[in-house]
């Protein structure tokens, strides 16, 4: 008879780090703004949020902390199969949604594109690879992204890799060994920064292995923070930590990116996670932080289809500053609203349905 408690029942008894949820949402919002701005400012030194891409490394560090916190004490009871099913249910519905939106944007972009250059077979194969998170960087019109129909999915690919390694190895690895691998990954981050001049890679075929370095260090660092209980009690609150997080994204670009970016990833983001876990949330901000955390993943995974259309529009029509400001602000607001609709009417209902079916099967076996 199976007497192990369900995943949801255990999680309901655990503390929730609302400030970390809120910071995840702030980081997702920064990514969206960054993706608009990188079309407008080809030179990163002119982009006021030129380091917004580092939000991905913050996500990875948060993920390591949260996965360790949520599963370290129960993965042995739930087993590998249930762990992988739980993670797929949590992550993959929005992978599918993002792929469909990206395909539609590719096929029906009113502002440009070169659809005639690609065979139906290549388009179908690219879409299938996107659905199953199989890297396939073959579409020139999509800058040879690993996932041409949903560029941000590159980080989800590495998130899956990290989850697999966690379940197979890291969940049983002693803290001293985790520390060793974290230090080795830190060396890899430094190497990528020095050899490439920055840490912006990982999303394309030529920079594929940069993504492995980025997930390796940040995920392990987050896991190490949890296991070492490096939680710093403080009174910075959500507002103070939001400012500190945004400072990393608006940090000026320079010839020293090869140094400053690794320092942010290696030291600053783990520090923010430690501070976020130990900060006290002021009354009245809990609902915002919870909402911010919930909307972060839908926003991250559904926004990029619009970015390609915006890029083609901007390239072809060169709107003036006033028009551009109106377009970007309106687009960001609408994308947040759209992400909310996707979350409420697609992601949450589908995950609830799949989790309910999973529980029914577990009950039937007990």
CSV table of N, CA and C in Angstrom, one decimal, residues 239-364:
chain,number,residue,atom,x,y,z
A,239,UNK,N,10.6,46.0,-1.8
A,239,UNK,CA,11.0,47.2,-2.6
A,239,UNK,C,12.5,47.3,-2.7
A,240,UNK,N,13.2,47.1,-1.5
A,240,UNK,CA,14.7,47.3,-1.5
A,240,UNK,C,15.3,46.2,-2.4
A,241,UNK,N,14.8,45.0,-2.4
A,241,UNK,CA,15.4,43.9,-3.2
A,241,UNK,C,15.1,44.1,-4.6
A,242,UNK,N,13.9,44.6,-4.9
A,242,UNK,CA,13.6,44.9,-6.3
A,242,UNK,C,14.6,45.9,-6.9
A,243,UNK,N,14.9,47.0,-6.2
A,243,UNK,CA,15.9,48.0,-6.6
A,243,UNK,C,17.3,47.3,-6.9
A,244,UNK,N,17.7,46.5,-5.9
A,244,UNK,CA,19.0,45.8,-6.1
A,244,UNK,C,19.0,44.9,-7.3
A,245,UNK,N,17.9,44.2,-7.5
A,245,UNK,CA,17.8,43.3,-8.7
A,245,UNK,C,17.9,44.1,-10.0
A,246,UNK,N,17.1,45.2,-10.0
A,246,UNK,CA,17.1,46.0,-11.3
A,246,UNK,C,18.4,46.7,-11.5
A,247,UNK,N,19.2,46.9,-10.5
A,247,UNK,CA,20.5,47.5,-10.7
A,247,UNK,C,21.4,46.6,-11.6
A,248,UNK,N,21.2,45.3,-11.4
A,248,UNK,CA,22.0,44.3,-12.2
A,248,UNK,C,21.6,44.4,-13.7
A,249,UNK,N,20.4,44.7,-14.0
A,249,UNK,CA,19.9,44.7,-15.3
A,249,UNK,C,20.2,46.0,-16.0
A,250,UNK,N,20.3,47.1,-15.3
A,250,UNK,CA,20.6,48.4,-15.9
A,250,UNK,C,22.0,48.8,-15.7
A,251,UNK,N,22.8,47.9,-15.2
A,251,UNK,CA,24.3,48.1,-15.2
A,251,UNK,C,24.8,48.4,-16.6
A,252,UNK,N,25.6,49.5,-16.7
A,252,UNK,CA,26.1,49.9,-18.0
A,252,UNK,C,27.0,48.8,-18.6
A,253,UNK,N,26.9,48.7,-19.9
A,253,UNK,CA,27.8,47.8,-20.7
A,253,UNK,C,29.1,48.6,-20.9
A,254,UNK,N,30.2,47.8,-21.0
A,254,UNK,CA,31.5,48.4,-21.2
A,254,UNK,C,32.4,47.3,-21.7
A,255,UNK,N,33.7,47.7,-21.9
A,255,UNK,CA,34.7,46.7,-22.4
A,255,UNK,C,35.0,45.7,-21.3
A,256,UNK,N,34.5,45.9,-20.1
A,256,UNK,CA,34.8,45.0,-19.0
A,256,UNK,C,33.6,44.1,-18.7
A,257,UNK,N,32.7,43.9,-19.7
A,257,UNK,CA,31.6,43.0,-19.5
A,257,UNK,C,32.1,41.6,-19.2
A,258,UNK,N,33.2,41.2,-19.7
A,258,UNK,CA,33.8,39.9,-19.5
A,258,UNK,C,34.1,39.7,-18.0
A,259,UNK,N,34.2,40.7,-17.2
A,259,UNK,CA,34.5,40.7,-15.8
A,259,UNK,C,33.2,41.0,-15.0
A,260,UNK,N,32.5,42.0,-15.3
A,260,UNK,CA,31.4,42.5,-14.5
A,260,UNK,C,30.2,41.5,-14.5
A,261,UNK,N,29.9,40.9,-15.7
A,261,UNK,CA,28.8,40.0,-15.8
A,261,UNK,C,29.1,38.7,-15.0
A,262,UNK,N,30.2,38.1,-15.1
A,262,UNK,CA,30.5,36.9,-14.3
A,262,UNK,C,30.4,37.3,-12.8
A,263,UNK,N,30.9,38.4,-12.4
A,263,UNK,CA,30.8,38.8,-11.0
A,263,UNK,C,29.3,38.9,-10.5
A,264,UNK,N,28.5,39.4,-11.4
A,264,UNK,CA,27.0,39.5,-11.0
A,264,UNK,C,26.5,38.1,-10.9
A,265,UNK,N,26.8,37.2,-11.8
A,265,UNK,CA,26.2,35.9,-11.8
A,265,UNK,C,26.8,35.1,-10.6
A,266,UNK,N,28.1,35.2,-10.4
A,266,UNK,CA,28.8,34.4,-9.4
A,266,UNK,C,28.5,34.8,-8.0
A,267,UNK,N,28.4,36.1,-7.7
A,267,UNK,CA,28.3,36.6,-6.4
A,267,UNK,C,27.0,37.4,-6.1
A,268,UNK,N,26.6,38.2,-7.0
A,268,UNK,CA,25.5,39.1,-6.7
A,268,UNK,C,24.1,38.4,-6.7
A,269,UNK,N,23.9,37.6,-7.7
A,269,UNK,CA,22.6,36.9,-7.7
A,269,UNK,C,22.4,35.9,-6.6
A,270,UNK,N,23.4,35.1,-6.3
A,270,UNK,CA,23.3,34.2,-5.1
A,270,UNK,C,23.0,35.0,-3.8
A,271,UNK,N,23.7,36.2,-3.7
A,271,UNK,CA,23.4,37.1,-2.5
A,271,UNK,C,22.0,37.5,-2.5
A,272,UNK,N,21.4,37.9,-3.7
A,272,UNK,CA,20.1,38.4,-3.7
A,272,UNK,C,19.1,37.2,-3.3
A,273,UNK,N,19.4,36.0,-3.8
A,273,UNK,CA,18.5,34.9,-3.4
A,273,UNK,C,18.6,34.7,-1.9
A,274,UNK,N,19.8,34.7,-1.3
A,274,UNK,CA,19.9,34.6,0.2
A,274,UNK,C,19.1,35.7,0.9
A,275,UNK,N,19.3,36.9,0.4
A,275,UNK,CA,18.6,38.0,1.0
A,275,UNK,C,17.0,37.9,0.8
A,276,UNK,N,16.6,37.5,-0.4
A,276,UNK,CA,15.2,37.4,-0.7
A,276,UNK,C,14.5,36.3,0.2
A,277,UNK,N,15.3,35.2,0.5
A,277,UNK,CA,14.7,34.2,1.3
A,277,UNK,C,14.6,34.6,2.8
A,278,UNK,N,15.5,35.6,3.2
A,278,UNK,CA,15.5,36.0,4.6
A,278,UNK,C,14.8,37.3,4.8
A,279,UNK,N,14.3,38.0,3.8
A,279,UNK,CA,13.6,39.3,4.0
A,279,UNK,C,12.2,39.1,4.5
A,280,UNK,N,11.7,40.2,5.1
A,280,UNK,CA,10.4,40.2,5.7
A,280,UNK,C,9.5,41.0,4.7
A,281,UNK,N,8.4,40.4,4.4
A,281,UNK,CA,7.4,41.0,3.4
A,281,UNK,C,6.5,41.9,4.2
A,282,UNK,N,6.4,43.2,3.8
A,282,UNK,CA,5.5,44.1,4.5
A,282,UNK,C,4.0,43.8,4.1
A,283,UNK,N,3.1,44.0,5.1
A,283,UNK,CA,1.7,43.7,4.8
A,283,UNK,C,1.2,44.5,3.6
A,284,UNK,N,0.4,43.9,2.8
A,284,UNK,CA,-0.2,44.6,1.7
A,284,UNK,C,0.5,44.2,0.4
A,285,UNK,N,1.7,43.7,0.4
A,285,UNK,CA,2.5,43.3,-0.8
A,285,UNK,C,2.4,41.8,-1.1
A,286,UNK,N,1.8,41.1,-0.2
A,286,UNK,CA,1.8,39.6,-0.5
A,286,UNK,C,1.1,39.2,-1.7
A,287,UNK,N,-0.1,39.8,-2.0
A,287,UNK,CA,-0.9,39.5,-3.2
A,287,UNK,C,-0.1,39.8,-4.4
A,288,UNK,N,0.5,41.0,-4.4
A,288,UNK,CA,1.3,41.4,-5.6
A,288,UNK,C,2.5,40.4,-5.8
A,289,UNK,N,3.2,40.1,-4.8
A,289,UNK,CA,4.3,39.1,-5.0
A,289,UNK,C,3.8,37.8,-5.5
A,290,UNK,N,2.8,37.3,-4.9
A,290,UNK,CA,2.2,36.0,-5.4
A,290,UNK,C,1.8,36.1,-6.8
A,291,UNK,N,1.1,37.1,-7.2
A,291,UNK,CA,0.7,37.3,-8.6
A,291,UNK,C,1.9,37.4,-9.5
A,292,UNK,N,2.9,38.2,-9.1
A,292,UNK,CA,4.1,38.4,-9.8
A,292,UNK,C,4.8,37.1,-10.1
A,293,UNK,N,4.9,36.2,-9.1
A,293,UNK,CA,5.5,34.9,-9.3
A,293,UNK,C,4.7,34.1,-10.2
A,294,UNK,N,3.4,34.1,-10.1
A,294,UNK,CA,2.6,33.3,-11.0
A,294,UNK,C,2.6,33.7,-12.4
A,295,UNK,N,2.7,35.0,-12.7
A,295,UNK,CA,2.6,35.5,-14.0
A,295,UNK,C,4.0,35.4,-14.7
A,296,UNK,N,5.0,35.2,-14.0
A,296,UNK,CA,6.4,35.3,-14.5
A,296,UNK,C,6.6,34.3,-15.6
A,297,UNK,N,6.3,33.0,-15.4
A,297,UNK,CA,6.6,32.0,-16.4
A,297,UNK,C,5.7,32.1,-17.6
A,298,UNK,N,4.4,32.3,-17.4
A,298,UNK,CA,3.5,32.6,-18.6
A,298,UNK,C,4.0,33.8,-19.5
A,299,UNK,N,4.4,34.8,-18.8
A,299,UNK,CA,4.9,36.0,-19.5
A,299,UNK,C,6.2,35.7,-20.3
A,300,UNK,N,7.1,35.0,-19.6
A,300,UNK,CA,8.4,34.7,-20.2
A,300,UNK,C,8.2,33.8,-21.4
A,301,UNK,N,7.2,32.8,-21.4
A,301,UNK,CA,7.1,31.8,-22.4
A,301,UNK,C,6.2,32.2,-23.5
A,302,UNK,N,5.4,33.3,-23.4
A,302,UNK,CA,4.5,33.7,-24.5
A,302,UNK,C,4.8,35.0,-25.1
A,303,UNK,N,5.8,35.8,-24.7
A,303,UNK,CA,5.9,37.1,-25.2
A,303,UNK,C,6.7,37.2,-26.5
A,304,UNK,N,7.5,36.2,-26.8
A,304,UNK,CA,8.5,36.4,-27.9
A,304,UNK,C,7.9,36.4,-29.3
A,305,UNK,N,6.8,35.7,-29.5
A,305,UNK,CA,6.2,35.8,-30.8
A,305,UNK,C,5.9,37.2,-31.3
A,306,UNK,N,5.5,38.0,-30.4
A,306,UNK,CA,5.3,39.4,-30.7
A,306,UNK,C,6.6,40.2,-31.0
A,307,UNK,N,7.7,39.7,-30.3
A,307,UNK,CA,8.9,40.4,-30.5
A,307,UNK,C,9.4,40.3,-32.0
A,308,UNK,N,9.2,39.2,-32.6
A,308,UNK,CA,9.7,39.1,-34.0
A,308,UNK,C,8.9,40.0,-34.9
A,309,UNK,N,7.6,40.1,-34.7
A,309,UNK,CA,6.7,41.0,-35.4
A,309,UNK,C,7.1,42.5,-35.2
A,310,UNK,N,7.4,42.8,-33.9
A,310,UNK,CA,7.8,44.1,-33.6
A,310,UNK,C,9.2,44.4,-34.3
A,311,UNK,N,10.1,43.5,-34.3
A,311,UNK,CA,11.4,43.7,-34.9
A,311,UNK,C,11.2,44.0,-36.4
A,312,UNK,N,10.4,43.2,-37.1
A,312,UNK,CA,10.2,43.4,-38.5
A,312,UNK,C,9.5,44.8,-38.8
A,313,UNK,N,8.5,45.1,-37.9
A,313,UNK,CA,7.9,46.4,-38.0
A,313,UNK,C,8.9,47.6,-37.9
A,314,UNK,N,9.7,47.5,-36.8
A,314,UNK,CA,10.7,48.5,-36.5
A,314,UNK,C,11.7,48.6,-37.7
A,315,UNK,N,12.2,47.5,-38.2
A,315,UNK,CA,13.2,47.5,-39.2
A,315,UNK,C,12.6,48.1,-40.5
A,316,UNK,N,11.4,47.8,-40.8
A,316,UNK,CA,10.8,48.2,-42.1
A,316,UNK,C,10.2,49.7,-42.1
A,317,UNK,N,9.7,50.1,-40.9
A,317,UNK,CA,9.0,51.4,-40.9
A,317,UNK,C,9.7,52.5,-40.1
A,318,UNK,N,10.7,52.1,-39.3
A,318,UNK,CA,11.5,53.1,-38.5
A,318,UNK,C,10.6,54.2,-37.8
A,319,UNK,N,9.7,53.8,-36.9
A,319,UNK,CA,8.9,54.8,-36.2
A,319,UNK,C,9.7,55.8,-35.4
A,320,UNK,N,9.2,57.0,-35.3
A,320,UNK,CA,9.9,58.0,-34.5
A,320,UNK,C,9.8,57.6,-33.0
A,321,UNK,N,10.5,58.4,-32.2
A,321,UNK,CA,10.6,58.1,-30.7
A,321,UNK,C,9.3,58.1,-30.0
A,322,UNK,N,8.4,59.0,-30.4
A,322,UNK,CA,7.1,59.1,-29.8
A,322,UNK,C,6.2,57.8,-30.1
A,323,UNK,N,6.2,57.5,-31.4
A,323,UNK,CA,5.5,56.3,-31.8
A,323,UNK,C,6.1,55.1,-31.1
A,324,UNK,N,7.4,55.0,-31.1
A,324,UNK,CA,8.1,53.8,-30.5
A,324,UNK,C,7.8,53.7,-29.1
A,325,UNK,N,7.8,54.8,-28.3
A,325,UNK,CA,7.5,54.7,-26.9
A,325,UNK,C,6.1,54.2,-26.7
A,326,UNK,N,5.1,54.7,-27.4
A,326,UNK,CA,3.7,54.3,-27.3
A,326,UNK,C,3.6,52.8,-27.7
A,327,UNK,N,4.2,52.4,-28.7
A,327,UNK,CA,4.1,51.0,-29.2
A,327,UNK,C,4.7,50.0,-28.1
A,328,UNK,N,5.9,50.4,-27.6
A,328,UNK,CA,6.5,49.5,-26.6
A,328,UNK,C,5.7,49.4,-25.3
A,329,UNK,N,5.4,50.6,-24.8
A,329,UNK,CA,4.6,50.6,-23.5
A,329,UNK,C,3.3,49.8,-23.7
A,330,UNK,N,2.6,50.1,-24.8
A,330,UNK,CA,1.3,49.4,-25.0
A,330,UNK,C,1.5,47.9,-25.1
A,331,UNK,N,2.5,47.5,-25.9
A,331,UNK,CA,2.8,46.1,-26.1
A,331,UNK,C,3.1,45.4,-24.8
A,332,UNK,N,4.0,46.0,-24.0
A,332,UNK,CA,4.3,45.3,-22.7
A,332,UNK,C,3.1,45.1,-21.9
A,333,UNK,N,2.2,46.2,-21.8
A,333,UNK,CA,1.0,46.0,-21.0
A,333,UNK,C,0.1,44.9,-21.5
A,334,UNK,N,-0.1,44.9,-22.9
A,334,UNK,CA,-0.9,43.9,-23.5
A,334,UNK,C,-0.3,42.5,-23.3
A,335,UNK,N,1.0,42.4,-23.4
A,335,UNK,CA,1.6,41.1,-23.2
A,335,UNK,C,1.4,40.5,-21.8
A,336,UNK,N,1.5,41.4,-20.8
A,336,UNK,CA,1.2,41.0,-19.4
A,336,UNK,C,-0.2,40.5,-19.3
A,337,UNK,N,-1.2,41.3,-19.9
A,337,UNK,CA,-2.6,40.9,-19.9
A,337,UNK,C,-2.8,39.6,-20.6
A,338,UNK,N,-2.1,39.4,-21.8
A,338,UNK,CA,-2.3,38.2,-22.5
A,338,UNK,C,-1.7,37.0,-21.7
A,339,UNK,N,-0.6,37.2,-21.1
A,339,UNK,CA,0.0,36.1,-20.3
A,339,UNK,C,-0.9,35.7,-19.1
A,340,UNK,N,-1.6,36.7,-18.6
A,340,UNK,CA,-2.6,36.4,-17.5
A,340,UNK,C,-3.7,35.6,-18.1
A,341,UNK,N,-4.2,35.9,-19.3
A,341,UNK,CA,-5.3,35.1,-19.9
A,341,UNK,C,-4.8,33.7,-20.1
A,342,UNK,N,-3.6,33.5,-20.7
A,342,UNK,CA,-3.1,32.2,-20.9
A,342,UNK,C,-3.0,31.4,-19.6
A,343,UNK,N,-2.5,32.1,-18.6
A,343,UNK,CA,-2.4,31.4,-17.3
A,343,UNK,C,-3.7,31.0,-16.7
A,344,UNK,N,-4.7,31.8,-16.8
A,344,UNK,CA,-6.0,31.6,-16.2
A,344,UNK,C,-6.9,30.6,-17.0
A,345,UNK,N,-6.8,30.7,-18.3
A,345,UNK,CA,-7.7,29.9,-19.1
A,345,UNK,C,-7.0,28.7,-19.8
A,346,UNK,N,-5.7,28.6,-19.7
A,346,UNK,CA,-5.0,27.5,-20.3
A,346,UNK,C,-4.1,26.7,-19.3
A,347,UNK,N,-3.1,27.5,-18.8
A,347,UNK,CA,-2.1,26.8,-18.0
A,347,UNK,C,-2.6,26.2,-16.7
A,348,UNK,N,-3.2,27.0,-15.9
A,348,UNK,CA,-3.7,26.5,-14.6
A,348,UNK,C,-4.8,25.4,-14.8
A,349,UNK,N,-5.8,25.6,-15.7
A,349,UNK,CA,-6.8,24.5,-15.8
A,349,UNK,C,-6.1,23.2,-16.3
A,350,UNK,N,-5.2,23.3,-17.3
A,350,UNK,CA,-4.6,22.1,-17.8
A,350,UNK,C,-3.7,21.4,-16.8
A,351,UNK,N,-3.0,22.2,-16.0
A,351,UNK,CA,-2.2,21.6,-15.0
A,351,UNK,C,-3.0,21.0,-13.9
A,352,UNK,N,-4.1,21.6,-13.5
A,352,UNK,CA,-5.0,21.1,-12.5
A,352,UNK,C,-5.6,19.8,-13.0
A,353,UNK,N,-6.0,19.7,-14.3
A,353,UNK,CA,-6.6,18.5,-14.9
A,353,UNK,C,-5.5,17.4,-14.9
A,354,UNK,N,-4.3,17.7,-15.3
A,354,UNK,CA,-3.3,16.6,-15.4
A,354,UNK,C,-2.9,16.1,-14.0
A,355,UNK,N,-2.8,17.1,-13.0
A,355,UNK,CA,-2.5,16.7,-11.6
A,355,UNK,C,-3.6,15.8,-11.0
A,356,UNK,N,-4.8,16.2,-11.4
A,356,UNK,CA,-6.0,15.4,-10.8
A,356,UNK,C,-5.9,14.0,-11.4
A,357,UNK,N,-5.7,13.9,-12.7
A,357,UNK,CA,-5.6,12.5,-13.3
A,357,UNK,C,-4.4,11.7,-12.7
A,358,UNK,N,-3.3,12.4,-12.4
A,358,UNK,CA,-2.2,11.7,-11.8
A,358,UNK,C,-2.5,11.2,-10.4
A,359,UNK,N,-3.2,12.1,-9.6
A,359,UNK,CA,-3.6,11.6,-8.3
A,359,UNK,C,-4.6,10.5,-8.3
A,360,UNK,N,-5.4,10.5,-9.3
A,360,UNK,CA,-6.4,9.4,-9.4
A,360,UNK,C,-5.7,8.1,-9.7
A,361,UNK,N,-4.6,8.1,-10.6
A,361,UNK,CA,-3.9,6.9,-10.8
A,361,UNK,C,-3.1,6.4,-9.6
A,362,UNK,N,-2.6,7.4,-8.9
A,362,UNK,CA,-1.8,7.0,-7.7
A,362,UNK,C,-2.8,6.4,-6.6
A,363,UNK,N,-4.0,6.9,-6.5
A,363,UNK,CA,-5.0,6.4,-5.6
A,363,UNK,C,-5.4,5.0,-6.0
A,364,UNK,N,-5.5,4.8,-7.3
A,364,UNK,CA,-5.9,3.5,-7.8
A,364,UNK,C,-4.9,2.4,-7.5
